XYZ file of C-alpha atoms in Angstrom:
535
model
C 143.180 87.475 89.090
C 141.718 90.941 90.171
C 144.637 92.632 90.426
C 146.346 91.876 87.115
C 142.949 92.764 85.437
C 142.411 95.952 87.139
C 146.289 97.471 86.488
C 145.587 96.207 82.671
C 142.523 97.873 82.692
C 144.133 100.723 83.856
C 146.915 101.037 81.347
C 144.361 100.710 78.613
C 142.131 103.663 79.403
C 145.457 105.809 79.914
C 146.583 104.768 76.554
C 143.100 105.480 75.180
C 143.489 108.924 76.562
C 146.361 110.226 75.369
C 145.509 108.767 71.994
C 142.138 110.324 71.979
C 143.918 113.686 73.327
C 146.667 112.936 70.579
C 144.166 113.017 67.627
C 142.205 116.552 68.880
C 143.455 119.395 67.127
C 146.545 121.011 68.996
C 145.397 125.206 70.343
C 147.878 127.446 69.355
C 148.322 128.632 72.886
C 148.169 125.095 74.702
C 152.056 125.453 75.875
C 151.459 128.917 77.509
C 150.718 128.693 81.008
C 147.117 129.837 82.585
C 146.964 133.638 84.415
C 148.224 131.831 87.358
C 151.090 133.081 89.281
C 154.702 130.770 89.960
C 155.588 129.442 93.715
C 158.971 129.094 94.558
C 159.651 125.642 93.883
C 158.358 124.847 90.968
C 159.908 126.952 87.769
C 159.949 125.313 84.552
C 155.678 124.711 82.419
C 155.664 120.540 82.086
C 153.295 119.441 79.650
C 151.499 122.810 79.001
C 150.323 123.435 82.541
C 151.951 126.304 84.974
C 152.668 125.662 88.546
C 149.839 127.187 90.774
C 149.777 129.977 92.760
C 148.980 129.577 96.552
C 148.519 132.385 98.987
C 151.700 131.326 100.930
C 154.541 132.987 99.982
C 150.680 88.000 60.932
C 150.556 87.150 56.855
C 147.588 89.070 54.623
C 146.123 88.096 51.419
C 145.613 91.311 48.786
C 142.768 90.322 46.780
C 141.721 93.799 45.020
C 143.306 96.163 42.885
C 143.394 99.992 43.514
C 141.828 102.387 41.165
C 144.330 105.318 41.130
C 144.335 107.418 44.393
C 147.385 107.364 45.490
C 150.557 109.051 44.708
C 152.435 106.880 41.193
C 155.952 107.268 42.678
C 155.454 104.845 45.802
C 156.078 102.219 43.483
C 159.564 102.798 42.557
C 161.816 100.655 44.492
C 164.111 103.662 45.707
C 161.284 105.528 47.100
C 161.218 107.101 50.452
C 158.045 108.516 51.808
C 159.855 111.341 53.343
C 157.321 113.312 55.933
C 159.406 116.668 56.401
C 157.642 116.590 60.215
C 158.164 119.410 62.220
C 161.024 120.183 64.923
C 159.983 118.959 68.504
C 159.153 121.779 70.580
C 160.701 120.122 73.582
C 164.078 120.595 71.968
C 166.306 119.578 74.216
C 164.261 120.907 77.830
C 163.308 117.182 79.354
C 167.501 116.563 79.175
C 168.821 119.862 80.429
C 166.276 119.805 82.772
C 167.995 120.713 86.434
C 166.959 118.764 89.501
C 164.686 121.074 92.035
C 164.618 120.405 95.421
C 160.988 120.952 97.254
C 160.825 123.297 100.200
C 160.383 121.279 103.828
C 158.167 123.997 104.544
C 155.873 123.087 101.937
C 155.868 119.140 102.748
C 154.888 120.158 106.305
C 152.055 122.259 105.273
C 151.102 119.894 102.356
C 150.769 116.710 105.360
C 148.829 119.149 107.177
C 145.841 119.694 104.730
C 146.244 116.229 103.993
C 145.314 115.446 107.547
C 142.834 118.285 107.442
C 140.954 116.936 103.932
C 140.976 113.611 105.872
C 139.215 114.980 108.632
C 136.869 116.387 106.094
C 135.976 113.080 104.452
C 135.505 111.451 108.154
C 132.893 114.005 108.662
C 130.905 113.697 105.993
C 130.474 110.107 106.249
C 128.977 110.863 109.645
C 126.450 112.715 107.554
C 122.909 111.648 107.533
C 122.946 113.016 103.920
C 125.352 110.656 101.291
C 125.001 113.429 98.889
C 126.983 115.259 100.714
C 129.960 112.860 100.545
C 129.235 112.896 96.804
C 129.839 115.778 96.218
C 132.990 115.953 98.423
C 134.109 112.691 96.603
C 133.615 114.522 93.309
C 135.587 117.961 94.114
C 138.248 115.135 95.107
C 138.859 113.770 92.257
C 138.105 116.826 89.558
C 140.893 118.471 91.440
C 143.234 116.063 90.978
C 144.077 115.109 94.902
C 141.506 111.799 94.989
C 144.163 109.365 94.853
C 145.647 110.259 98.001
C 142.143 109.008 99.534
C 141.827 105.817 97.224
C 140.483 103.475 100.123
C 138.542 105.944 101.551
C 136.257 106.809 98.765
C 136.225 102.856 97.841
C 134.633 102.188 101.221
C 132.393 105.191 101.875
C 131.249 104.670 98.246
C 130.529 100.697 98.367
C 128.770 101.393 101.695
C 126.604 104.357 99.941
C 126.022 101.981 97.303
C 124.467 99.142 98.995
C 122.774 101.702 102.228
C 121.155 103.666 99.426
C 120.443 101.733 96.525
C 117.984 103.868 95.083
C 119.638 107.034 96.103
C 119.152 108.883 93.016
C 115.969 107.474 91.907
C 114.047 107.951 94.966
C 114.583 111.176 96.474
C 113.574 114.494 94.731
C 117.307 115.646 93.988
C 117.866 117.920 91.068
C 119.265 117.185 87.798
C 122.849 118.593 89.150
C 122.408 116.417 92.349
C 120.983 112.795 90.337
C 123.463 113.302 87.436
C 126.472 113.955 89.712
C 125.566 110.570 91.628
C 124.742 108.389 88.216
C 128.766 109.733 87.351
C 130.385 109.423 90.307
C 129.300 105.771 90.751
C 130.137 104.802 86.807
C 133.679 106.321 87.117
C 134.295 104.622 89.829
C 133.305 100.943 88.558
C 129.180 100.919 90.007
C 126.426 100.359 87.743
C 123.895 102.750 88.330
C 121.113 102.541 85.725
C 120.840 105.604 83.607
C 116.995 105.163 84.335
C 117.513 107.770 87.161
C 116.753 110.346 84.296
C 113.544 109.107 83.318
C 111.835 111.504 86.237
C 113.324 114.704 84.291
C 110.986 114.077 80.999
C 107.415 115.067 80.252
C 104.452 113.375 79.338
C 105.860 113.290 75.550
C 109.386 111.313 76.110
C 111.440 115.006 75.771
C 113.448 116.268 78.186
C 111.624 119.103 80.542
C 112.070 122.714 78.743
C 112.362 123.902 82.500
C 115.785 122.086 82.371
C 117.006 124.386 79.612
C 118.582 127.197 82.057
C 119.822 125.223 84.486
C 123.036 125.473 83.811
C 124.597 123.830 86.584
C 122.176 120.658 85.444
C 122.709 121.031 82.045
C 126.832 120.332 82.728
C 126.125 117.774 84.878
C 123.977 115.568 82.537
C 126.482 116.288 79.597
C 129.304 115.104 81.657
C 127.197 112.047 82.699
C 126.385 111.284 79.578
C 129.620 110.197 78.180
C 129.850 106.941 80.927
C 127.257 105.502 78.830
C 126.970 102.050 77.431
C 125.332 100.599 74.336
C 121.714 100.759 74.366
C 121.494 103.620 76.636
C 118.959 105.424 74.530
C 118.448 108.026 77.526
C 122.078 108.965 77.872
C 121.716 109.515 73.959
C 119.155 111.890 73.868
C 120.418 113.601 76.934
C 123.763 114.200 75.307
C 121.774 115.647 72.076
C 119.774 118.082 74.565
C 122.421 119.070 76.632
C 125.039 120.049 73.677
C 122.557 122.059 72.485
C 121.608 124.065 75.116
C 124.906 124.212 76.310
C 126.715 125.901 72.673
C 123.876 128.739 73.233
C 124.420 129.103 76.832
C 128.010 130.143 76.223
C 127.254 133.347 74.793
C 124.662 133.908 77.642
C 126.978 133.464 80.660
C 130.113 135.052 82.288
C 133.548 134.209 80.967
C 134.303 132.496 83.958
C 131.216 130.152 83.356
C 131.347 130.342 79.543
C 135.190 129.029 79.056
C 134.092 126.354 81.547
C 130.966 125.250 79.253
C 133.662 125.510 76.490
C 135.956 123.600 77.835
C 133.950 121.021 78.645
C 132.478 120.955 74.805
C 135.235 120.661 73.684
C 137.254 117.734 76.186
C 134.473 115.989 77.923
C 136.436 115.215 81.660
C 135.811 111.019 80.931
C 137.443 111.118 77.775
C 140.169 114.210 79.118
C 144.131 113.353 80.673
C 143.157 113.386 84.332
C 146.096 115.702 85.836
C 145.235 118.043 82.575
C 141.513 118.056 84.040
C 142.702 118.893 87.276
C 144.901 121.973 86.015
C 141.967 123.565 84.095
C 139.769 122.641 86.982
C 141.788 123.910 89.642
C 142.041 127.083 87.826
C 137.742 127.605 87.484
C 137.360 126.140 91.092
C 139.062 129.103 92.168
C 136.846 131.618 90.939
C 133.320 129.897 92.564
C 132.075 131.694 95.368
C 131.356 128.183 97.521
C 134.638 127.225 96.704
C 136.649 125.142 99.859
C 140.030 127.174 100.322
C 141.066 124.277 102.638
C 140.797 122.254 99.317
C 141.721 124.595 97.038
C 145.048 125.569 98.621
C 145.743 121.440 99.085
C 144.660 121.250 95.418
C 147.433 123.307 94.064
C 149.981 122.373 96.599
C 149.885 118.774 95.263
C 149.720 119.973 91.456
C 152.830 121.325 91.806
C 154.400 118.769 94.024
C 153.496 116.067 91.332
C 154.552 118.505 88.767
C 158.088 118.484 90.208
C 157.788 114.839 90.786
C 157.517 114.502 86.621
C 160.228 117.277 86.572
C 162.574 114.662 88.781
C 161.320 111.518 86.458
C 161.916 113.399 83.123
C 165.760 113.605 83.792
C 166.360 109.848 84.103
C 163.605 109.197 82.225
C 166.242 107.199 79.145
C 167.208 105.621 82.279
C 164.193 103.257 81.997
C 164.349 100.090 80.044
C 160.481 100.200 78.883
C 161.140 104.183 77.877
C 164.041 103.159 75.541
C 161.325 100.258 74.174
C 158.718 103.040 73.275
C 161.374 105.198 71.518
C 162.908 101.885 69.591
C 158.954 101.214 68.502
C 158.413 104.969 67.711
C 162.222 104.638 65.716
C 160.716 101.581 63.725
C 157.262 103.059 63.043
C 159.282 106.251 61.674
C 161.473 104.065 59.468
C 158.383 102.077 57.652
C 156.077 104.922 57.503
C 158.801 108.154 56.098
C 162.146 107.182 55.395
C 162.967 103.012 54.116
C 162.327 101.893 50.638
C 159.997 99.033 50.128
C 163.300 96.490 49.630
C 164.938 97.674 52.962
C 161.585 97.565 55.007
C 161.396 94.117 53.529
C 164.984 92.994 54.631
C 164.427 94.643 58.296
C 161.254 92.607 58.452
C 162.960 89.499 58.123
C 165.876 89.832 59.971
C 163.433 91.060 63.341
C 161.561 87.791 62.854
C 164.990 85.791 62.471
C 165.918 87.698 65.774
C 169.937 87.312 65.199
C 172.915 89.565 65.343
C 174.264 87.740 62.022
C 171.259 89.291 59.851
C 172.195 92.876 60.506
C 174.992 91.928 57.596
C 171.654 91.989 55.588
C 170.623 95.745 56.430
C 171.672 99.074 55.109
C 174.103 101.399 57.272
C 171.129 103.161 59.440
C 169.145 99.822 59.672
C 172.023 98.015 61.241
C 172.111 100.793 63.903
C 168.422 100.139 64.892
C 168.429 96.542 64.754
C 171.729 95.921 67.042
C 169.864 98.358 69.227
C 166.900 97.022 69.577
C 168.415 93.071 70.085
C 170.720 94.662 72.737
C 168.020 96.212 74.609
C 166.174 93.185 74.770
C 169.288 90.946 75.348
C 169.810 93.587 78.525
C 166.027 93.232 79.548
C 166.248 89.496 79.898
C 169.672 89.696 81.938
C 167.868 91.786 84.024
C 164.345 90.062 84.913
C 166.437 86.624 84.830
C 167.743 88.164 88.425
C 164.173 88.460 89.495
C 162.799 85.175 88.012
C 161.092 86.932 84.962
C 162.938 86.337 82.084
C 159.703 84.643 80.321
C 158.380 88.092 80.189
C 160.841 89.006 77.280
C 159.508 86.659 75.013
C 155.850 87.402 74.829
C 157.085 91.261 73.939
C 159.640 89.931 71.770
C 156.914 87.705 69.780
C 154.282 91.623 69.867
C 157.434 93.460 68.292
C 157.484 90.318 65.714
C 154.086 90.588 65.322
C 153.949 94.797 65.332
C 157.121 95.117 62.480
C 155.044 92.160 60.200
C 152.182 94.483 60.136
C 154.556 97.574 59.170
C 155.194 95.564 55.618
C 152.052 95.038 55.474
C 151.259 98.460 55.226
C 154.370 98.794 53.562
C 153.323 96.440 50.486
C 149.629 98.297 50.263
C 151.216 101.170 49.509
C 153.976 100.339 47.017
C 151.438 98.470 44.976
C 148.958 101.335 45.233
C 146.723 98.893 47.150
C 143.535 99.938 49.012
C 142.517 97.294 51.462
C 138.467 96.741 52.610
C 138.233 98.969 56.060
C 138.380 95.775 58.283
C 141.610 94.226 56.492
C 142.704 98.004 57.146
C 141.370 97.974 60.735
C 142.909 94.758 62.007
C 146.352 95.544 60.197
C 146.411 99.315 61.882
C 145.325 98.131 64.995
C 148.822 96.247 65.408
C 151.142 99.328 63.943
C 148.965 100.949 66.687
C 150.916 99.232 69.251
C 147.537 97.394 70.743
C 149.399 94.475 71.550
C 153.121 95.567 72.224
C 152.609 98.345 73.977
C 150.785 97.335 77.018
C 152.847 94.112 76.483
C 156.204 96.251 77.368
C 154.445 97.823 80.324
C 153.351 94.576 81.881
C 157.569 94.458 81.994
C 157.735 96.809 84.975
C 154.866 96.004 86.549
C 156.161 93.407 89.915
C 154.143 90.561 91.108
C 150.553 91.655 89.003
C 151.936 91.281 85.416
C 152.636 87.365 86.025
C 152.076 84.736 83.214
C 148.005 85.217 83.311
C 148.134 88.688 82.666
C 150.446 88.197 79.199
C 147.831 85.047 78.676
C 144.622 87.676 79.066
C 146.692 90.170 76.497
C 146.828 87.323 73.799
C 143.349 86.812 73.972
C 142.420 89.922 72.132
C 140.674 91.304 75.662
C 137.791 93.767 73.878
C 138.569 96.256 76.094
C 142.330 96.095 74.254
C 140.655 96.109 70.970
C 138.199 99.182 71.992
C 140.880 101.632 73.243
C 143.139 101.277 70.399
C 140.292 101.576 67.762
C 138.977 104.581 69.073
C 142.307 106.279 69.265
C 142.917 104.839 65.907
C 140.259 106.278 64.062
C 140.287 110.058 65.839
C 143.849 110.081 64.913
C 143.217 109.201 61.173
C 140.018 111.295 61.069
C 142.642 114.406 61.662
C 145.818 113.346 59.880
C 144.593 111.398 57.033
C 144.837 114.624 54.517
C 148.486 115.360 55.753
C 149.571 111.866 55.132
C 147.820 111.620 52.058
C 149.360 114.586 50.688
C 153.402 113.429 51.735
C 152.522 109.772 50.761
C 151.164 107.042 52.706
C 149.136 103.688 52.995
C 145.653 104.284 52.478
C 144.059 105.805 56.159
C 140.823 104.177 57.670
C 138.791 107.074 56.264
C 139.749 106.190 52.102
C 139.401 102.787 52.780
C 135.771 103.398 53.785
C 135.093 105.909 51.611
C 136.392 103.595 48.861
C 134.147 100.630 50.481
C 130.879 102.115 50.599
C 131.293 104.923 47.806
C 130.629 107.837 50.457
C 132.238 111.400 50.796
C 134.918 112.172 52.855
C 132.344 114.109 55.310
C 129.973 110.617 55.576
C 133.041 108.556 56.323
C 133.995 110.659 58.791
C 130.938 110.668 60.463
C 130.733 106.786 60.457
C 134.523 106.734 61.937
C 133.487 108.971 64.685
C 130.257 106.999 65.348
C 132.673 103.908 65.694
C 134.805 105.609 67.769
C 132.001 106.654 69.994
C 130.857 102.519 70.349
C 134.392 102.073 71.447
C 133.831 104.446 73.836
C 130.785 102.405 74.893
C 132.956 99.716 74.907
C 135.444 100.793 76.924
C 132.956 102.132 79.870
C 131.165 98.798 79.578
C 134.524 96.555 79.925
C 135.808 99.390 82.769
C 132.669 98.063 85.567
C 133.775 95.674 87.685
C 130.453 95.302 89.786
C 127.614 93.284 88.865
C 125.183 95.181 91.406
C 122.433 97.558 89.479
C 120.624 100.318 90.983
C-alpha cells in the first residue's frame, strides 16, 4: 500500500512542478547557458542548462446565458479557433540528437567522490552535533546529488528525528540554523511544528527587527516558509517579513548574493524543477568561500552525467509507448482548443467513446488520422502488458481518455454558444482537459509491480492531493495566458469566469486565483507527509 502511494505521490508533485514552472513567465535568456565553461563529454545545452565546468581537464448542464464577451464568430459552424502558436524552438535537436559516449576516466573519478561523499555522511553521523548532518543533508540535495544517498539520509534523518525531538526548539540555534532544520524535515515527509519560530518574535507578536540583516536567516525562513500548511499563521507572517526585507536587500548586497536573493524571489526551491535548482545552485555554491570542493567537483560531475543520460533518453524517447500517449493527448487538446469546428469536435467525441475502427468513416480526413492512431496505440499497449499479465491497465486509461475528450466538448459547446460557466462548473470541467486523471493514469502504465489494481482504484477516488496539483497548475497557467487566448478565441479562462461570478476586476480575480493556488500549495505539502510524529 506504501509503495504505490508514495510513487503516486511522487508523480503528482513532478507534474505540479512543471505546470507551476509552465505558467511563470518564460526569461528571454533562459536557453543560454550560465558563464560556465564545457567538459569534454557533454556538448549539446538540454533544457536551458550548460554542462559544468570541473577543474579536470462526464455530461454538464448549461443553465445561464452569456452577456457578450466573447468573440461573435465562434458560433458559426465552420469556425476554427486557429491559435497561429509559435515555431518550437527545439526544431528538430531532440531527433538529430547524436549518441555521446562518457569518458571511463570520468566514471572512475565520479565512483571515487561517490565513495568519498559517503565517507563524508558516515562522519557526520558520528557527530555529537545533528546540525551538522543537516546541513550536509541539505548541500546534498540543493546540489542535486541527494538521491544517490536516498537510504542514508532516510535513516540518519528518522534517527535525528526521534534522538532529538526538540532539536530546533530547544537549543539556541539561529534563525539560519532552526529554519534550515524546520525545511529539511518537511521536505523530506517529518512534521516539525512551525512553532520553532515563535522564539524569534518580541514581546508584540512581530518578528525581531534584529532579524532584518541577517541575510543568511532571512533566506532561510523564506525558503521555509513555502512547506507550510493551512493554518500556519507563523509561516504566513514570516513569508510577509521575509519578502520584504529580502526585495530591499538585493540592492544592498553583492551580485553574487543579490542574483541568489533574486532567484529565489522569483522560483522559491519547493515549488522549483529540482535538477533546474541544482544547476542554478551549483553555479552560486561555487562562488561561497566555505564551499566543499570535494562536493562541488562531485556536484557537477553528476550534472553532467545525468545531463547526458537525458541526452541518451531523448533519442529513443518516441520509442516509448506512454511518450507517444502524451503527444496523442497534446494532438487532441490541439484539435478541440485551435483547429476543429464545433460539428467535427462533436463527431470525434463520439466515435472515442464508441472506441471502434468502423466510426473513423464518421471523421473528416485529419480526424481519421488521429483516431486510427490513437486506437492502434492502445490496441499495441494491451498486446504488450497482456505478455506481462497487465492488460487491465489499458482500460482504466482508456475510460480517463473517454472521460478527458468528453470534457474537450464541453468546453467546446461553452464556447460556440458564447457560454460563461460559474468558476466551479469551469474548475471541475478544466481540471479534466488538464489531464488530472489521464495523465498520471498513463504513467501508472510503466510503472512494474507498484501501479497494481489499488493504485488505479486510489486515482478514481479523486485523491486531494490529485485534485491540488492540477488546480494550482491550472490556475497559474490561466492567470498568464488567459489574455492571449482571449484575444485568438477561446472558452472562457478561470479568471472571466470569476470575474463574471463575483463582478470583480481582472486584478481582484487574479489575486483570488493566486490565493487558491497558494491553498493548493498547502494542500499539496499537507497530503506530501507521511509521518504522524510532531515535534
Amino acid at each position: 500500500m506504501f509503495a504505490y502511494k508514495c510513487g503516486s505521490i511522487e508523480l503528482f508533485i513532478i507534474v505540479h512542478r512543471l505546470l507551476y514552472m509552465a505558467s511563470l513567465a518564460v526569461p528571454a535568456n533562459a536557453t543560454q547557458s550560465v558563464p560556465l565553461s564545457f567538459t569534454t563529454f557533454s556538448q549539446k545545452i538540454i533544457w536551458g542548462a550548460s554542462p559544468l565546468y570541473c577543474p579536470f581537464n462526464s455530461a454538464v448542464t448549461v443553465r445561464r446565458p452569456l452577456q457578450a464577451c466573447l468573440a461573435r464568430k465562434n458560433n458559426h459552424e465552420n469556425y476554427r479557433p486557429l491559435a497561429n502558436f509559435r515555431p518550437t524552438i527545439w526544431k528538430d535537436t531532440f531527433n538529430s540528437m547524436s549518441s555521446l559516449n562518457s569518458e571511463p576516466k570520468y566514471d572512475r573519478l565520479f565512483e571515487g567522490m561517490k565513495s568519498q561523499v559517503k565517507e563524508m555522511l558516515s562522519t557526520a553521523s558520528s557527530s555529537d552535533d545533528p546540525v551538522e548532518e543537516v546541513i550536509l543533508i541539505d548541500s546534498l540535495c540543493r546540489l542535486g546529488v541527494s538521491y544517490h544517498f536516498e537510504n542514508e539520509i532516510e535513516e540518519r534523518l528518522h534517527h535525528i528525528f526521534e534522538a532529538h525531538p526538540e532539536l530546533a526548539a530547544e537549543n539556541d540555534y539561529d534563525l539560519y540554523t532552526v529554519a534550515l532544520i524546520f525545511r529539511i524535515f518537511r521536505q523530506h515527509g517529518f512534521k516539525m511544528s512551525c512553532g520553532v519560530f515563535n522564539k524569534f518574535k518580541d514581546n508584540d507578536g512581530e518578528f525581531k527587527k534584529s532579524l532584518i540583516g541577517d541575510v543568511r536567516g532571512l533566506l532561510s525562513l523564506y525558503e521555509a516558509t513555502h512547506l507550510r500548511m493551512h493554518s500556519e499563521d507563523i509561516l504566513e507572517e514570516a513569508l510577509a517579513f521575509t519578502t520584504a526585507h529580502l526585495k530591499a536587500l538585493v540592492t544592498k548586497s553583492s551580485p553574487h548574493l543579490a542574483k541568489h536573493i533574486a532567484d529565489a524571489l522569483e522560483q522559491p526551491l519547493h515549488k522549483g524543477v529540482p535538477r533546474l535548482e541544482a544547476h542554478k545552485y551549483i553555479s552560486f555554491y561555487e562562488q561561497e568561500k566555505c564551499r566543499n570542493e570535494i562536493l562541488l567537483i562531485f556536484a557537477k560531475l553528476d550534472f553532467n552525467r545525468v545531463q547526458f543520460l537525458h541526452q541518451q533518453e531523448l533519442n529513443h524517447l518516441t520509442r516509448l509507448m506512454n511518450t507517444k500517449i502524451l503527444v496523442l493527448l497534446t494532438l487532441i487538446d490541439d484539435t478541440f482548443d485551435a483547429y476543429g469546428t464545433f460539428e467535427e469536435l462533436q463527431y470525434f467525441t463520439d466515435a472515442v467513446q464508441r472506441w471502434d475502427n468502423n466510426a473513423v468513416v464518421q471523421l473528416p480526413t485529419y480526424m481519421q488520422i488521429l483516431y486510427t492512431a490513437l486506437l492502434n496505440l492502445f490496441d499495441k499497449l494491451e498486446d504488450e502488458l497482456s505478455k506481462q499479465g497487465r492488460s487491465w491497465r489499458v482500460s482504466y486509461v482508456k475510460d480517463t481518455v473517454k472521460e478527458m475528450v468528453r470534457a474537450y466538448l464541453v468546453e467546446a459547446k461553452w464556447f460556440h454558444e458564447g457560454f460563461v460557466p460559474e468558476f466551479d462548473e469551469h474548475i471541475s470541467i478544466a481540471l479534466r482537459t488538464a489531464g488530472c486523471f489521464a495523465l498520471p493514469a498513463s504513467s501508472f502504465l510503466g510503472m512494474g509491480d507498484i501501479a497494481d489494481i489499488e493504485a488505479f482504484e486510489w486515482l478514481q477516488s479523486n485523491p486531494k492531493i490529485a485534485r491540488a496539483a492540477f488546480l494550482s497548475g491550472r490556475l497559474m497557467a490561466d492567470i498568464v495566458a488567459h489574455e492571449f487566448e482571449q484575444k485568438r478565441g477561446h472558452v472562457a479562462s478561470c479568471m472571466e469566469c470569476y470575474m463574471k461570478q463575483y463582478g470583480l476586476s481582472r486584478m481582484d480575480a487574479m489575486e483570488e486565483l493566486k490565493r487558491m493556488s497558494t491553498n493548493a500549495w498547502k494542500d499539496l505539502n499537507e497530503e506530501s507527509l507521511e509521518r504522524t510524529l510532531y515535534i
